[in-house]
Structures are given as structure tokens and as C-alpha cells.
Short mmCIF file of C-alpha atoms and ligand atoms in Angstrom, two decimals:
data_model
loop_
_atom_site.label_atom_id
_atom_site.label_comp_id
_atom_site.label_asym_id
_atom_site.label_seq_id
_atom_site.Cartn_x
_atom_site.Cartn_y
_atom_site.Cartn_z
CA UNK A 1 56.21 -104.11 18.98
CA UNK A 2 57.04 -100.43 18.77
CA UNK A 3 56.84 -98.78 15.36
CA UNK A 4 60.17 -97.42 14.17
CA UNK A 5 60.66 -93.73 13.66
CA UNK A 6 60.45 -92.38 10.09
CA UNK A 7 60.37 -88.62 10.17
CA UNK A 8 63.33 -87.81 12.33
CA UNK A 9 65.70 -86.44 9.72
CA UNK A 10 65.63 -84.22 6.66
CA UNK A 11 66.05 -87.08 4.20
CA UNK A 12 63.02 -88.91 5.57
CA UNK A 13 60.92 -85.75 5.56
CA UNK A 14 61.86 -85.12 1.92
CA UNK A 15 61.00 -88.70 0.97
CA UNK A 16 57.70 -88.35 2.73
CA UNK A 17 56.71 -85.18 0.83
CA UNK A 18 57.91 -86.72 -2.46
CA UNK A 19 55.68 -89.75 -1.81
CA UNK A 20 52.57 -87.56 -1.37
CA UNK A 21 53.35 -85.11 -4.22
CA UNK A 22 50.65 -86.58 -6.47
CA UNK A 23 47.95 -85.91 -3.88
CA UNK A 24 49.07 -82.35 -3.24
CA UNK A 25 46.92 -80.58 -5.79
CA UNK A 26 43.78 -82.43 -4.68
CA UNK A 27 40.75 -80.07 -4.73
CA UNK A 28 40.48 -80.21 -0.93
CA UNK A 29 44.04 -78.90 -0.47
CA UNK A 30 43.85 -75.88 -2.72
CA UNK A 31 41.41 -73.72 -0.68
CA UNK A 32 43.17 -74.65 2.51
CA UNK A 33 46.70 -73.57 1.55
CA UNK A 34 45.43 -70.65 -0.53
CA UNK A 35 43.33 -69.20 2.32
CA UNK A 36 46.16 -69.57 4.80
CA UNK A 37 48.60 -67.91 2.37
CA UNK A 38 46.21 -65.01 1.68
CA UNK A 39 45.76 -64.41 5.39
CA UNK A 40 49.55 -64.38 5.78
CA UNK A 41 50.04 -61.93 2.88
CA UNK A 42 47.41 -59.58 4.37
CA UNK A 43 49.24 -59.68 7.72
CA UNK A 44 52.50 -58.75 5.96
CA UNK A 45 50.80 -55.77 4.29
CA UNK A 46 48.95 -54.69 7.44
CA UNK A 47 52.24 -54.59 9.30
CA UNK A 48 53.67 -52.18 6.80
CA UNK A 49 56.31 -54.48 5.34
CA UNK A 50 57.24 -53.60 1.78
CA UNK A 51 59.45 -56.43 0.61
CA UNK A 52 61.72 -56.06 -2.38
CA UNK A 53 63.28 -59.52 -2.30
CA UNK A 54 61.26 -62.44 -0.95
CA UNK A 55 62.48 -65.94 -0.15
CA UNK A 56 59.71 -68.52 0.20
CA UNK A 57 60.84 -71.58 2.16
CA UNK A 58 59.06 -74.86 1.38
CA UNK A 59 56.91 -73.67 -1.52
CA UNK A 60 55.51 -77.19 -2.12
CA UNK A 61 53.18 -77.29 -5.12
CA UNK A 62 52.94 -73.48 -5.19
CA UNK A 63 49.59 -72.54 -3.66
CA UNK A 64 51.23 -69.91 -1.46
CA UNK A 65 53.70 -68.90 -4.20
CA UNK A 66 50.79 -67.93 -6.43
CA UNK A 67 49.39 -65.68 -3.69
CA UNK A 68 52.80 -64.14 -2.97
CA UNK A 69 53.11 -63.23 -6.66
CA UNK A 70 49.63 -61.65 -6.60
CA UNK A 71 50.13 -59.70 -3.38
CA UNK A 72 53.71 -58.55 -4.08
CA UNK A 73 53.87 -58.07 -7.85
CA UNK A 74 56.92 -55.79 -7.67
CA UNK A 75 59.08 -58.00 -5.47
CA UNK A 76 61.64 -60.40 -6.85
CA UNK A 77 60.71 -63.85 -5.52
CA UNK A 78 62.82 -66.96 -4.94
CA UNK A 79 61.02 -70.13 -3.86
CA UNK A 80 62.81 -73.23 -2.58
CA UNK A 81 61.73 -76.77 -1.86
CA UNK A 82 63.76 -79.97 -1.59
CA UNK A 83 61.13 -82.03 -3.47
CA UNK A 84 61.60 -81.73 -7.26
CA UNK A 85 58.11 -83.10 -8.08
CA UNK A 86 56.43 -80.39 -5.99
CA UNK A 87 58.67 -77.67 -7.38
CA UNK A 88 57.64 -78.63 -10.93
CA UNK A 89 53.97 -78.28 -9.94
CA UNK A 90 54.69 -74.85 -8.43
CA UNK A 91 56.52 -73.73 -11.57
CA UNK A 92 53.54 -74.69 -13.70
CA UNK A 93 51.27 -72.50 -11.52
CA UNK A 94 53.25 -69.27 -11.75
CA UNK A 95 55.70 -69.72 -14.60
CA UNK A 96 58.84 -67.68 -15.02
CA UNK A 97 58.16 -64.81 -12.64
CA UNK A 98 59.59 -66.79 -9.72
CA UNK A 99 63.09 -68.17 -9.37
CA UNK A 100 62.56 -71.78 -8.22
CA UNK A 101 65.42 -73.64 -6.58
CA UNK A 102 65.38 -77.32 -5.72
CA UNK A 103 67.01 -77.07 -2.29
CA UNK A 104 66.25 -77.44 1.36
CA UNK A 105 66.75 -74.29 3.40
CA UNK A 106 69.89 -75.83 4.90
CA UNK A 107 71.48 -76.21 1.47
CA UNK A 108 70.32 -72.88 0.10
CA UNK A 109 72.87 -70.11 -0.52
CA UNK A 110 71.80 -66.62 -1.51
CA UNK A 111 72.94 -64.69 -4.48
CA UNK A 112 71.21 -61.67 -2.98
CA UNK A 113 69.88 -61.63 0.57
CA UNK A 114 66.08 -61.51 0.98
CA UNK A 115 64.46 -58.80 3.08
CA UNK A 116 61.37 -60.97 3.72
CA UNK A 117 61.29 -64.73 4.30
CA UNK A 118 57.91 -66.43 4.05
CA UNK A 119 57.14 -69.92 5.31
CA UNK A 120 53.55 -70.98 4.70
CA UNK A 121 53.04 -74.19 6.69
CA UNK A 122 56.69 -75.20 6.39
CA UNK A 123 58.55 -73.71 9.37
CA UNK A 124 57.59 -76.63 11.62
CA UNK A 125 59.41 -79.02 9.25
CA UNK A 126 62.73 -77.19 9.54
CA UNK A 127 65.60 -78.70 11.50
CA UNK A 128 67.15 -76.96 14.48
CA UNK A 129 70.13 -75.99 12.31
CA UNK A 130 67.78 -74.38 9.78
CA UNK A 131 65.97 -72.46 12.52
CA UNK A 132 69.35 -71.18 13.69
CA UNK A 133 70.09 -70.11 10.12
CA UNK A 134 66.80 -68.21 10.14
CA UNK A 135 67.73 -66.58 13.45
CA UNK A 136 70.99 -65.37 11.91
CA UNK A 137 69.09 -63.89 8.96
CA UNK A 138 66.70 -62.07 11.29
CA UNK A 139 69.64 -60.64 13.21
CA UNK A 140 71.14 -59.53 9.90
CA UNK A 141 67.97 -57.56 9.11
CA UNK A 142 65.51 -59.92 7.40
CA UNK A 143 61.85 -60.10 8.39
CA UNK A 144 60.08 -63.44 8.66
CA UNK A 145 56.37 -64.14 8.21
CA UNK A 146 55.00 -67.61 8.79
CA UNK A 147 51.87 -69.65 9.27
CA UNK A 148 52.10 -72.94 11.15
CA UNK A 149 50.05 -75.35 13.22
CA UNK A 150 50.17 -74.40 16.86
CA UNK A 151 51.92 -76.95 19.01
CA UNK A 152 50.02 -77.59 22.19
CA UNK A 153 51.26 -79.49 25.20
CA UNK A 154 49.48 -82.60 24.15
CA UNK A 155 47.82 -83.97 21.02
CA UNK A 156 44.56 -84.38 22.92
CA UNK A 157 44.37 -80.62 23.40
CA UNK A 158 44.98 -80.07 19.70
CA UNK A 159 42.49 -82.68 18.58
CA UNK A 160 39.65 -81.75 20.91
CA UNK A 161 36.34 -83.53 20.95
CA UNK A 162 33.99 -81.13 19.25
CA UNK A 163 34.67 -82.04 15.62
CA UNK A 164 34.06 -85.52 14.20
CA UNK A 165 37.37 -85.71 12.29
CA UNK A 166 39.34 -84.64 15.35
CA UNK A 167 37.45 -87.19 17.42
CA UNK A 168 38.44 -89.95 14.99
CA UNK A 169 42.09 -88.87 15.23
CA UNK A 170 41.90 -88.87 19.00
CA UNK A 171 40.36 -92.35 19.00
CA UNK A 172 43.12 -93.62 16.69
CA UNK A 173 45.67 -92.03 18.97
CA UNK A 174 44.24 -93.79 22.02
CA UNK A 175 43.78 -97.13 20.25
CA UNK A 176 47.41 -97.15 19.10
CA UNK A 177 48.68 -95.98 22.46
CA UNK A 178 46.65 -98.70 24.16
CA UNK A 179 48.13 -101.34 21.86
CA UNK A 180 51.62 -100.02 22.74
CA UNK A 181 52.35 -98.95 19.16
CA UNK A 182 52.82 -95.26 19.89
CA UNK A 183 53.80 -93.27 22.89
CA UNK A 184 50.82 -91.31 24.24
CA UNK A 185 53.20 -88.57 25.37
CA UNK A 186 53.65 -87.94 21.65
CA UNK A 187 57.10 -86.41 21.54
CA UNK A 188 57.02 -86.47 17.76
CA UNK A 189 54.23 -83.90 17.34
CA UNK A 190 55.51 -81.30 14.89
CA UNK A 191 54.06 -77.87 15.32
CA UNK A 192 55.09 -74.43 16.32
CA UNK A 193 55.97 -73.49 19.85
CA UNK A 194 56.61 -69.74 19.65
CA UNK A 195 58.49 -69.77 22.95
CA UNK A 196 60.98 -72.25 21.47
CA UNK A 197 62.07 -69.62 18.96
CA UNK A 198 63.29 -67.44 21.81
CA UNK A 199 65.80 -70.11 22.70
CA UNK A 200 67.15 -69.83 19.16
CA UNK A 201 67.67 -66.08 19.54
CA UNK A 202 64.56 -64.46 18.07
CA UNK A 203 61.04 -63.71 19.14
CA UNK A 204 58.16 -64.99 17.05
CA UNK A 205 55.31 -62.60 17.64
CA UNK A 206 51.93 -64.27 17.21
CA UNK A 207 49.89 -61.74 15.27
CA UNK A 208 46.85 -63.91 14.70
CA UNK A 209 45.42 -67.24 15.80
CA UNK A 210 42.94 -68.92 13.54
CA UNK A 211 41.18 -72.27 13.69
CA UNK A 212 40.61 -73.74 10.24
CA UNK A 213 37.51 -75.91 10.02
CA UNK A 214 36.92 -78.08 6.96
CA UNK A 215 34.08 -80.42 6.05
CA UNK A 216 34.80 -83.47 3.95
CA UNK A 217 33.86 -87.05 3.07
CA UNK A 218 35.79 -89.96 4.57
CA UNK A 219 38.05 -90.65 1.52
CA UNK A 220 39.01 -86.95 1.40
CA UNK A 221 39.68 -86.98 5.11
CA UNK A 222 42.25 -89.72 4.64
CA UNK A 223 43.80 -87.89 1.69
CA UNK A 224 44.08 -84.71 3.76
CA UNK A 225 45.68 -86.52 6.66
CA UNK A 226 48.32 -88.15 4.53
CA UNK A 227 49.08 -85.41 1.97
CA UNK A 228 49.38 -82.53 4.46
CA UNK A 229 51.81 -84.30 6.73
CA UNK A 230 49.18 -84.40 9.46
CA UNK A 231 49.56 -88.12 10.18
CA UNK A 232 53.33 -88.04 10.68
CA UNK A 233 52.96 -84.73 12.53
CA UNK A 234 50.43 -86.11 14.99
CA UNK A 235 51.38 -89.76 15.17
CA UNK A 236 55.08 -89.63 14.37
CA UNK A 237 56.32 -93.19 14.44
CA UNK A 238 52.78 -94.55 14.24
CA UNK A 239 51.65 -92.72 11.07
CA UNK A 240 51.18 -95.86 8.96
CA UNK A 241 49.38 -97.72 11.72
CA UNK A 242 47.14 -94.69 12.30
CA UNK A 243 46.20 -94.46 8.62
CA UNK A 244 45.31 -98.15 8.58
CA UNK A 245 43.27 -97.86 11.76
CA UNK A 246 41.36 -94.80 10.48
CA UNK A 247 40.66 -96.36 7.05
CA UNK A 248 39.17 -99.44 8.69
CA UNK A 249 37.21 -97.41 11.20
CA UNK A 250 35.50 -95.00 8.78
CA UNK A 251 32.69 -95.88 6.48
CA UNK A 252 32.91 -94.41 2.97
CA UNK A 253 29.71 -92.37 3.31
CA UNK A 254 30.76 -90.64 6.49
CA UNK A 255 31.21 -86.87 6.48
CA UNK A 256 33.64 -85.30 8.87
CA UNK A 257 34.57 -81.88 10.21
CA UNK A 258 38.26 -81.35 10.81
CA UNK A 259 39.56 -78.41 12.82
CA UNK A 260 43.11 -77.39 13.53
CA UNK A 261 44.56 -74.33 15.22
CA UNK A 262 47.02 -72.23 13.25
CA UNK A 263 49.20 -69.34 14.29
CA UNK A 264 50.42 -66.49 12.11
CA UNK A 265 53.69 -65.04 13.28
CA UNK A 266 56.14 -62.30 12.46
CA UNK A 267 59.76 -62.03 13.46
CA UNK A 268 61.57 -58.86 12.54
CA UNK A 269 65.07 -57.56 13.09
CA UNK A 270 63.56 -55.52 15.96
CA UNK A 271 62.54 -58.75 17.69
CA UNK A 272 65.98 -60.39 17.42
CA UNK A 273 67.10 -61.10 20.98
C1 SAM B 1 52.93 -78.59 4.25
S1 SAM B 1 53.90 -78.23 2.85
C2 SAM B 1 53.51 -76.52 2.52
C3 SAM B 1 53.51 -76.21 1.04
C4 SAM B 1 53.38 -74.75 0.60
N1 SAM B 1 54.11 -73.83 1.43
C5 SAM B 1 51.94 -74.30 0.44
O1 SAM B 1 51.51 -73.41 1.19
O2 SAM B 1 51.23 -74.81 -0.43
C6 SAM B 1 55.53 -78.19 3.51
C7 SAM B 1 56.60 -78.05 2.45
O3 SAM B 1 57.85 -77.81 3.12
C8 SAM B 1 58.86 -78.49 2.40
N2 SAM B 1 60.02 -78.70 3.31
C9 SAM B 1 60.16 -79.64 4.25
N3 SAM B 1 61.37 -79.55 4.83
C10 SAM B 1 62.00 -78.48 4.25
C11 SAM B 1 63.27 -77.87 4.41
N4 SAM B 1 64.14 -78.34 5.30
N5 SAM B 1 63.61 -76.81 3.63
C12 SAM B 1 62.71 -76.33 2.70
N6 SAM B 1 61.48 -76.87 2.51
C13 SAM B 1 61.12 -77.93 3.27
C14 SAM B 1 58.20 -79.78 1.95
O4 SAM B 1 58.88 -80.39 0.87
C15 SAM B 1 56.81 -79.29 1.61
O5 SAM B 1 56.71 -78.97 0.25
#
């Protein structure tokens, strides 16, 4: 029997992130999101952008928000996220210096237009309509800086064989495909295809590629997969089945290395097509 799709619309994505909110501030997540956000802030500075008004899309529990506040202390910052539980965690990290709004990007209306929009690991969750909204903002003069997982042609290319954690994911992928539970052509993979942005009317310039490699014990591995949206991103409809398969397959003592390729991109009003 095929597993039914869960993460095909905004409501389901929001429910998913709400369900993993508790696990978000796990010690393994903090260095990951913080390092990615710092790298992104450095890229913004290196490219000479001097933002006065920043909009952060998908601030989650605020790891990136905290870095944005540190790197751009003179900017006025608005951070949005549709998940109230995560927004509360973000507020407790940075307090009153950021204007937090409980909204998806689709539902967000500006009081004052931002000159820089930051999306730290959230762009790939946006709907096509939201990406079009972003394109319109770029055309109107906003700059965009984002970090996202790179979408490859196939999950196998993303997962690779070199790292134990990636190997486990690949094995789960094959086992589920073999049992007919997920489609090996993995249409549900969520990640960034820079070329796809061109079809929406703007060019996403890749300014840096970076493979993040983390080492962790088996229980942490499972926490990472579920809390970061990696299971639904890789397995789509088969996320639950994959988690079950992986939990049964791993022994508690096992240590794993997980690697995933990220891209850091800029889109500026000069790159609007
Ligand atoms: C992987 S998390 C990244 C969290 C955060 N940016 C960080 O670096 O710690 C993705 C976040 O995007 C949010 N998100 C998903 N869809 C969204 C949308 N349509 N508009 C705004 N935020 C969205 C989720 O609720 C989640 O908090």
C-alpha cells in the first residue's frame, strides 16, 4: 500500500513544524543552525549589503535571528514564522529588539518594506506563490540572502555513500522503495534548485557551497532527522515509515556521521530578470 502524502500544502508543513517544536532547541541543532546563519551573515557583509530593514522568513526557534541581531545591530528586524510555539522560543532568545509576527510569508503584509530578506534554511519550504511574492519584492528593489539544502537530481546523489548516516538514509530509501512504500524517483524531495528561481523571474546566485558534516549518536541522529524536516524532505510520503525503519535498524550505541550539501545564495534587484 502506498503511503499517503503529508507535506504537500502549507497547513501540513505548519503542523509538521509545530509537532517538532519541542525538539528544536536540542543541543545538536543549535551549532548547526547557528553556524549556517553566521556564514550567511558574513556573506551579506562581504557583498557590501548594508541593510536598514530586515525581514527574516521562517525564523523558527530563533537561532538565525540571534545571529542577525548580532551582525546587524543597527537594522530594524522583523521575523515571521507560522508556528507560534517556535516564535515564542525565538522571542525568548532575543527579546524585544525584534518584531516577531506569527504569519507565513504568504499571509505577511508589510508596514514598511524590507531592503534585505533573509531565509536561513526556510526558502525550500515556501510555496510557489510565496516564491513569486519574493520575486516581486526583488524586482521592487529588495535583496535576498538565503541558505538552503541543495536539491540534486536524485536523493542518492545527495545521500552519497561515504558517511555512515547518509548510508543509513540511502538504505532506508531503498528498503522502502523495494517494498513499494515510496517512489524511488522521489518527487517530494524539498531542496533548492537555483535554476528553478529563474523561471520565477529572478536569478539566485550561488555565492558559496558548503557541505556540513556532523557526528552524533544514534538517538541524536533520529532527533536530527525528524526535527530538521530532513525525513519529510527526503522521503516525502514515506517519512513515518522511514523513521520506523531507521529506528529499528540502528543500535543505540552506534555513532554516525551525517553530511549534507548546502548552498548560500544572493538575489539582488540587479539579478531580477
Ligand atoms: C528548518 S526551519 C529553519 C529555522 C530557522 N530559520 C533557523 O535557522 O533556526 C524552517 C522554518 O520555516 C518555517 N516555515 C515553513 N513554511 C513557511 C512559510 N510558508 N512562511 C514562513 N515560514 C515558514 C517553519 O515553521 C520553520 O520554523
